[in-house]
Amino acid sequence: MSKNNDELFKNVISHAKEYGFVFQSSEIYDGLSAVYDYGQNGSELKNNIKAYWWKSMVQMHENIVGIDAAIFMHPTTWKASGHVDGFNDPMIDNKDSKKRYRADQLLEDKIARYEKDGKTDKAAQLQDAMDEALKTDNLDALRDLIIEHEIACPVSGTRNWTDVRQFNLMFSTKMGAVADDSDVVYLRPETAQGIFVNYLNVQKTGRMKIPFGIAQIGKAFRNEVIARQFIMRMREFEQMEMQFFVRPGSEMEWYEYWKETRLQWHKGLGTPAEKYRFHNHTKLAHYANAAVDIEFEFPFGFKEVEGIHSRTDFDLSQHQKFSGKKIQYFDPEINQNYVPYVIETSIGLDRMFLLTLINAYEEQDLSDGDKKDSRVVLKLHPCLAPVKAAILPLTKKDGLPEKAKEIMDRLKPDHNLMYEEKDSIGKRYRRQDAIGTPFCITVDHQSLEDNTVTIRHRDTMLQERVAIDGLGGIISGLVSWKNLLGK
Ligand code: ATP
């Protein structure tokens, strides 16, 4: 990470804490590694990102419905899905520091360093060798690469490495009062399986016709070997997933469709196009016949935010086999029964949150000649902003607070608002800029005379005078989901 990017990332993390977006979990006990809580503004922003996803996937598609499956599932689910045997990361320990690393990530960091130093041939060579080792599950070869490329432990600085071993990422616990091995249940490592096991229920009760999709937002848990980069890699996180069931043979067409549709969703928020790129998987998961990541350029480089996977009929066929229940679709158009193929879109809500925060964060110098001034503003899309408008009486007297509260009461059934009367108006504007509030409504003495107020726009800082009666319509128009979804 360059110094500027490093500093920017650090500033975003402190801003997230200072303004009630993200706190470390159980901070008063020094925190729990890679687990985070969302604060008063963070939970609003997170809910708005969820709403954007849910509305665009479920509400805007007549053939997609949403569900909310439980986190605990029958343990056989995870045998069938391949997670018990195959949901592993290759890990390696440094014998001196006793620190554990993901072998592939040590190698990826080295590749990034080669690239940064202009050693592109070496980077490509190492990338190919690593891909081959991962593809063939050759753990010895991964270790050999770490030795050969002289990768040292960032903590001890030594190259005293153990062998590379597989490490299962699922958390398990016991269900019920009597604990024996048959009672082991897992905290789901992905939300997808909750959709697959409900395929028949939803298809039948919703009378769904292929092609159709089932969407879900929910928690997932992974015992990540190393957790880093703030909320980028957590042990408890949230996913927004959609499984789209299609006729066998049509999956590549739908894969391309969802690739483009999902990229457009990201760009719809106004993110510069060059910040996104596709990254095709070279090592396909056991269930996939095509897979691509949508990557975003974070301050620490391009990283995955969302995966689009063509999962074939693997999951439904496995559940059919393990449950003994027939999971098939009768397609009246071709007069055939088949196990549907699946295209999955899977986005991490927390990574999307981080992306949104980083993208919106701006430090602005507003100095005018000798008069020094600056502000930090979150240029969030108004639909995503935690607070839609702040209602600010110019002073604490002369009946202005009463007038302001009257306006607040009229508007709050429709919008999340904030009332503030403490400090100068300038300071209050800055506080709202820092949490991304798109509009500040100021009630002054003129308001008492002619029932008008000023609206200050966050990004331009320009103000306009409007009638109080028209306020509801103006704000509703500016924060309407139509602005994002109506194109
Ligand atoms: P990575 O390669 O970064 O570990 P993955 O390929 O294992 O991710 P998927 O299994 O495809 O991820 O999960 C779908 C999405 O869930 C990812 O694109 C990411 O946004 C999110 N995600 C996965 N693991 C985590 C995590 N530990 N913390 C936060 N988000 C995660």
XYZ file of N, CA, C and O in Angstrom, residues 360-476:
468
model
N -16.989 7.065 -0.715
C -17.695 8.302 -0.372
C -16.807 9.284 0.386
O -17.072 10.481 0.406
N -15.732 8.754 1.011
C -14.919 9.559 1.932
C -14.073 10.598 1.185
O -13.324 10.251 0.282
N -14.225 11.848 1.549
C -13.445 12.903 0.901
C -12.974 13.920 1.934
O -13.786 14.412 2.718
N -11.672 14.218 1.915
C -11.151 15.287 2.780
C -11.011 16.509 1.900
O -10.300 16.468 0.904
N -11.713 17.594 2.234
C -11.706 18.774 1.363
C -11.081 19.975 2.067
O -11.397 20.242 3.221
N -10.224 20.672 1.317
C -9.645 21.913 1.826
C -10.535 23.053 1.334
O -10.688 23.258 0.130
N -11.131 23.785 2.254
C -12.060 24.854 1.859
C -11.474 26.230 2.199
O -12.210 27.203 2.330
N -10.139 26.284 2.362
C -9.513 27.545 2.765
C -9.774 28.630 1.723
O -9.777 28.365 0.510
N -9.962 29.840 2.233
C -10.208 30.972 1.356
C -9.196 32.046 1.749
O -9.377 32.707 2.773
N -8.139 32.177 0.956
C -7.080 33.122 1.312
C -6.445 32.711 2.630
O -6.010 31.566 2.793
N -6.445 33.634 3.581
C -5.835 33.362 4.886
C -6.768 32.567 5.790
O -6.345 32.039 6.816
N -8.031 32.523 5.406
C -9.018 31.851 6.265
C -8.953 30.345 6.027
O -9.340 29.847 4.966
N -8.398 29.641 7.018
C -8.218 28.192 6.860
C -9.534 27.479 7.178
O -10.216 27.806 8.149
N -9.865 26.516 6.348
C -11.088 25.740 6.595
C -10.962 24.394 5.870
O -10.272 24.292 4.855
N -11.597 23.403 6.415
C -11.584 22.088 5.753
C -12.794 21.303 6.237
O -13.437 21.673 7.228
N -13.108 20.245 5.524
C -14.169 19.371 6.018
C -13.926 17.950 5.526
O -13.253 17.733 4.506
N -14.490 16.978 6.242
C -14.545 15.607 5.741
C -16.002 15.377 5.390
O -16.892 15.609 6.200
N -16.213 14.949 4.145
C -17.592 14.725 3.718
C -17.736 13.303 3.192
O -16.830 12.784 2.534
N -18.839 12.665 3.527
C -19.147 11.354 2.944
C -20.147 11.595 1.822
O -21.302 11.917 2.076
N -19.665 11.447 0.590
C -20.553 11.715 -0.548
C -21.353 10.461 -0.891
O -21.209 9.878 -1.966
N -22.161 10.042 0.058
C -22.985 8.844 -0.149
C -24.153 9.173 -1.071
O -24.669 10.299 -1.029
N -24.570 8.202 -1.854
C -25.801 8.396 -2.622
C -26.923 8.680 -1.623
O -27.014 7.996 -0.586
N -27.800 9.675 -1.887
C -28.856 10.006 -0.909
C -29.696 8.802 -0.482
O -30.143 8.731 0.671
N -29.886 7.831 -1.374
C -30.668 6.644 -0.988
C -29.941 5.827 0.087
O -30.569 5.112 0.850
N -28.624 5.901 0.122
C -27.858 5.099 1.080
C -27.550 5.857 2.372
O -27.206 5.242 3.388
N -27.658 7.181 2.335
C -27.256 7.988 3.498
C -28.028 7.568 4.750
O -29.238 7.367 4.689
N -27.324 7.430 5.901
C -28.000 6.996 7.134
C -29.082 7.983 7.565
O -30.167 7.581 7.953
N -28.760 9.273 7.498
C -29.740 10.300 7.863
C -30.058 11.071 6.587
O -29.159 11.511 5.883
N -31.346 11.213 6.290
C -31.713 11.855 5.022
C -31.659 13.378 5.129
O -31.304 14.059 4.188
N -32.067 13.891 6.291
C -32.009 15.343 6.466
C -31.857 15.661 7.945
O -32.370 14.943 8.796
N -31.125 16.766 8.205
C -30.996 17.245 9.586
C -31.859 18.495 9.711
O -31.876 19.334 8.801
N -32.577 18.594 10.829
C -33.426 19.764 11.042
C -32.732 20.631 12.097
O -32.533 20.183 13.242
N -32.359 21.830 11.701
C -31.493 22.650 12.546
C -32.101 24.036 12.803
O -32.150 24.857 11.885
N -32.561 24.305 14.036
C -32.976 25.668 14.334
C -31.730 26.548 14.445
O -30.739 26.123 15.051
N -31.785 27.749 13.868
C -30.604 28.606 13.851
C -30.136 28.933 15.270
O -28.942 28.941 15.561
N -31.100 29.206 16.151
C -30.758 29.455 17.560
C -31.680 28.620 18.438
O -32.674 28.078 17.957
N -31.307 28.604 19.759
C -32.091 27.778 20.688
C -33.278 28.537 21.261
O -33.918 28.066 22.194
N -33.533 29.781 20.759
C -34.618 30.563 21.380
C -35.566 31.136 20.320
O -35.523 30.696 19.175
N -36.421 32.037 20.756
C -37.357 32.763 19.878
C -38.366 31.841 19.183
O -38.869 32.166 18.098
N -38.596 30.658 19.731
C -39.594 29.763 19.130
C -39.065 28.965 17.936
O -39.815 28.222 17.293
N -37.761 29.116 17.643
C -37.220 28.371 16.492
C -37.179 26.858 16.742
O -37.549 26.073 15.853
N -36.753 26.395 17.975
C -36.774 24.943 18.204
C -38.179 24.355 18.044
O -38.332 23.274 17.457
N -39.187 25.077 18.514
C -40.560 24.562 18.414
C -40.958 24.410 16.938
O -41.538 23.404 16.529
N -40.618 25.423 16.155
C -40.951 25.379 14.721
C -40.218 24.203 14.053
O -40.782 23.470 13.237
N -38.935 24.031 14.450
C -38.128 22.957 13.848
C -38.705 21.590 14.206
O -38.785 20.686 13.359
N -39.151 21.451 15.480
C -39.695 20.150 15.900
C -41.010 19.846 15.197
O -41.313 18.678 14.903
N -41.752 20.901 14.928
C -43.012 20.730 14.178
C -42.711 20.127 12.783
O -43.369 19.195 12.337
N -41.665 20.669 12.145
C -41.279 20.169 10.806
C -40.807 18.717 10.916
O -41.176 17.852 10.122
N -39.998 18.478 11.965
C -39.462 17.127 12.206
C -40.623 16.129 12.333
O -40.611 15.057 11.729
N -41.631 16.479 13.140
C -42.758 15.565 13.362
C -43.518 15.286 12.069
O -44.016 14.183 11.862
N -43.574 16.300 11.205
C -44.296 16.098 9.939
C -43.547 15.150 9.009
O -44.136 14.370 8.279
N -42.199 15.243 9.030
C -41.419 14.479 8.036
C -40.948 13.107 8.518
O -40.628 12.236 7.715
N -40.914 12.907 9.868
C -40.221 11.686 10.323
C -40.933 10.357 10.027
O -40.254 9.336 9.995
N -42.249 10.326 9.791
C -42.790 9.013 9.404
C -42.204 8.499 8.074
O -42.156 7.300 7.835
N -41.765 9.424 7.213
C -41.262 8.993 5.898
C -39.739 8.887 5.819
O -39.221 8.209 4.933
N -39.035 9.590 6.706
C -37.575 9.641 6.548
C -36.861 9.554 7.885
O -37.394 9.997 8.891
N -35.617 9.011 7.843
C -34.796 9.026 9.046
C -34.136 10.406 9.153
O -33.319 10.782 8.312
N -34.524 11.170 10.180
C -34.062 12.553 10.314
C -33.266 12.721 11.602
O -33.344 11.883 12.495
N -32.544 13.826 11.698
C -31.841 14.116 12.956
C -32.104 15.565 13.328
O -32.058 16.451 12.473
N -32.406 15.787 14.608
C -32.635 17.146 15.097
C -31.409 17.566 15.895
O -30.927 16.808 16.738
N -30.891 18.767 15.635
C -29.717 19.228 16.397
C -29.807 20.713 16.641
O -30.047 21.486 15.702
N -29.603 21.136 17.912
C -29.623 22.579 18.174
C -28.343 23.070 18.843
O -28.163 24.247 19.025
N -27.444 22.111 19.183
C -26.217 22.487 19.898
C -25.138 22.952 18.909
O -25.055 22.415 17.811
N -24.328 23.918 19.337
C -23.204 24.459 18.564
C -23.651 25.377 17.419
O -24.826 25.420 17.073
N -22.631 26.015 16.828
C -22.922 26.961 15.745
C -23.447 26.187 14.542
O -23.201 24.984 14.402
N -24.133 26.896 13.670
C -24.723 26.227 12.494
C -23.616 25.614 11.622
O -23.762 24.514 11.084
N -22.469 26.312 11.551
C -21.350 25.813 10.746
C -20.854 24.471 11.264
O -20.621 23.536 10.497
N -20.711 24.379 12.593
C -20.240 23.115 13.193
C -21.251 22.011 12.944
O -20.888 20.861 12.715
N -22.524 22.371 13.036
C -23.562 21.343 12.829
C -23.556 20.855 11.374
O -23.711 19.671 11.112
N -23.335 21.784 10.432
C -23.236 21.360 9.021
C -22.094 20.362 8.847
O -22.233 19.345 8.172
N -20.943 20.663 9.470
C -19.768 19.786 9.328
C -20.051 18.383 9.871
O -19.622 17.392 9.306
N -20.756 18.333 11.024
C -21.058 17.013 11.610
C -21.954 16.205 10.665
O -21.791 15.000 10.523
N -22.893 16.895 10.026
C -23.780 16.186 9.095
C -23.016 15.763 7.838
O -23.239 14.677 7.312
N -22.082 16.632 7.371
C -21.254 16.266 6.205
C -20.497 14.973 6.504
O -20.360 14.099 5.651
N -20.003 14.873 7.745
C -19.151 13.743 8.123
C -19.913 12.425 8.166
O -19.304 11.356 8.084
N -21.231 12.475 8.296
C -21.987 11.209 8.263
C -22.763 11.069 6.949
O -23.518 10.126 6.756
N -22.568 12.045 6.057
C -23.131 11.910 4.709
C -24.578 12.354 4.565
O -25.242 11.976 3.588
N -25.069 13.175 5.502
C -26.466 13.638 5.389
C -26.603 14.556 4.174
O -25.933 15.595 4.106
N -27.451 14.189 3.212
C -27.472 14.973 1.977
C -28.092 16.368 2.114
O -27.744 17.263 1.363
N -28.996 16.541 3.101
C -29.686 17.834 3.184
C -29.763 18.329 4.622
O -30.095 17.565 5.528
N -29.487 19.621 4.807
C -29.685 20.250 6.113
C -30.781 21.299 5.964
O -30.715 22.155 5.065
N -31.766 21.216 6.832
C -32.881 22.159 6.771
C -32.734 23.129 7.941
O -32.750 22.703 9.100
N -32.531 24.378 7.630
C -32.316 25.359 8.692
C -33.555 26.225 8.889
O -34.115 26.763 7.924
N -33.958 26.306 10.165
C -35.134 27.099 10.530
C -34.624 28.397 11.145
O -33.891 28.363 12.141
N -34.969 29.539 10.528
C -34.485 30.823 11.051
C -35.673 31.748 11.348
O -36.827 31.321 11.274
N -35.377 33.001 11.652
C -36.459 33.915 12.047
C -37.444 34.148 10.908
O -38.645 34.291 11.139
N -36.951 34.153 9.700
C -37.857 34.342 8.554
C -38.885 33.211 8.475
O -40.018 33.410 8.035
N -38.446 32.011 8.942
C -39.357 30.846 8.888
C -40.639 31.123 9.668
O -41.725 30.672 9.285
N -40.485 31.886 10.769
C -41.654 32.171 11.615
C -42.606 33.124 10.894
O -43.819 33.068 11.071
N -42.023 33.956 10.035
C -42.857 34.951 9.345
C -43.531 34.388 8.104
O -44.724 34.578 7.887
N -42.746 33.643 7.269
C -43.344 33.258 5.977
C -43.361 31.748 5.725
O -43.591 31.313 4.600
N -43.132 30.958 6.793
C -43.184 29.498 6.623
C -42.260 28.981 5.521
O -42.641 28.102 4.735
N -41.048 29.517 5.484
C -40.039 28.981 4.563
C -38.809 28.578 5.380
O -38.643 29.038 6.510
N -37.976 27.715 4.812
C -36.716 27.306 5.453
C -35.638 27.258 4.379
O -35.963 27.342 3.190
N -34.373 27.100 4.807
C -33.356 26.880 3.766
C -32.990 25.402 3.737
O -32.970 24.736 4.776
N -32.736 24.922 2.527
C -32.159 23.570 2.377
C -30.735 23.765 1.908
O -30.484 24.459 0.917
N -29.789 23.157 2.646
C -28.382 23.214 2.238
C -28.008 21.851 1.674
O -28.253 20.815 2.309
N -27.433 21.860 0.482
C -27.060 20.602 -0.175
C -25.629 20.243 0.196
O -24.728 21.075 0.079
N -25.436 18.995 0.655
C -24.151 18.533 1.181
C -22.991 18.727 0.188
O -21.953 19.269 0.561
N -23.169 18.298 -1.066
C -22.022 18.256 -1.969
C -21.631 19.642 -2.477
O -20.460 19.971 -2.565
N -22.635 20.467 -2.812
C -22.319 21.798 -3.363
C -22.244 22.838 -2.255
O -21.709 23.919 -2.467
N -22.796 22.523 -1.099
C -22.918 23.440 0.037
C -23.787 24.652 -0.310
O -23.787 25.650 0.394
N -24.510 24.586 -1.417
C -25.398 25.684 -1.807
C -26.700 25.593 -1.024
O -27.136 24.503 -0.648
N -27.316 26.762 -0.824
C -28.565 26.780 -0.063
C -29.673 27.366 -0.924
O -29.436 28.242 -1.744
N -30.875 26.876 -0.700
C -32.032 27.475 -1.389
C -33.154 27.626 -0.379
O -33.232 26.869 0.588
N -34.019 28.599 -0.620
C -35.123 28.862 0.291
C -36.367 28.197 -0.277
O -36.691 28.357 -1.453
N -37.035 27.398 0.542
C -38.229 26.687 0.041
C -39.350 26.777 1.079
O -39.106 27.002 2.261
N -40.576 26.564 0.605
C -41.737 26.598 1.507
C -41.765 25.329 2.351
O -41.465 24.231 1.842
N -42.124 25.459 3.635
C -42.179 24.287 4.519
C -43.167 23.257 3.971
O -42.889 22.053 3.995
N -44.266 23.732 3.403
C -45.269 22.807 2.858
C -44.713 21.921 1.738
O -45.206 20.818 1.526
N -43.701 22.428 1.033
C -43.162 21.657 -0.095
C -42.028 20.725 0.304
O -41.540 19.921 -0.520
N -41.590 20.807 1.577
C -40.384 20.069 1.995
C -40.482 18.556 1.790
O -39.561 17.915 1.293
N -41.654 18.009 2.229
C -41.853 16.551 2.153
C -41.646 16.061 0.729
O -40.918 15.098 0.477
N -42.268 16.771 -0.217
C -42.178 16.383 -1.636
C -40.753 16.486 -2.139
O -40.257 15.603 -2.849
N -40.058 17.569 -1.744
C -38.678 17.770 -2.239
C -37.776 16.640 -1.743
O -37.064 16.002 -2.523
N -37.837 16.356 -0.431
C -36.936 15.325 0.115
C -37.283 13.954 -0.458
O -36.409 13.201 -0.885
N -38.591 13.655 -0.505
C -38.985 12.348 -1.054
C -38.449 12.182 -2.473
O -37.962 11.108 -2.841
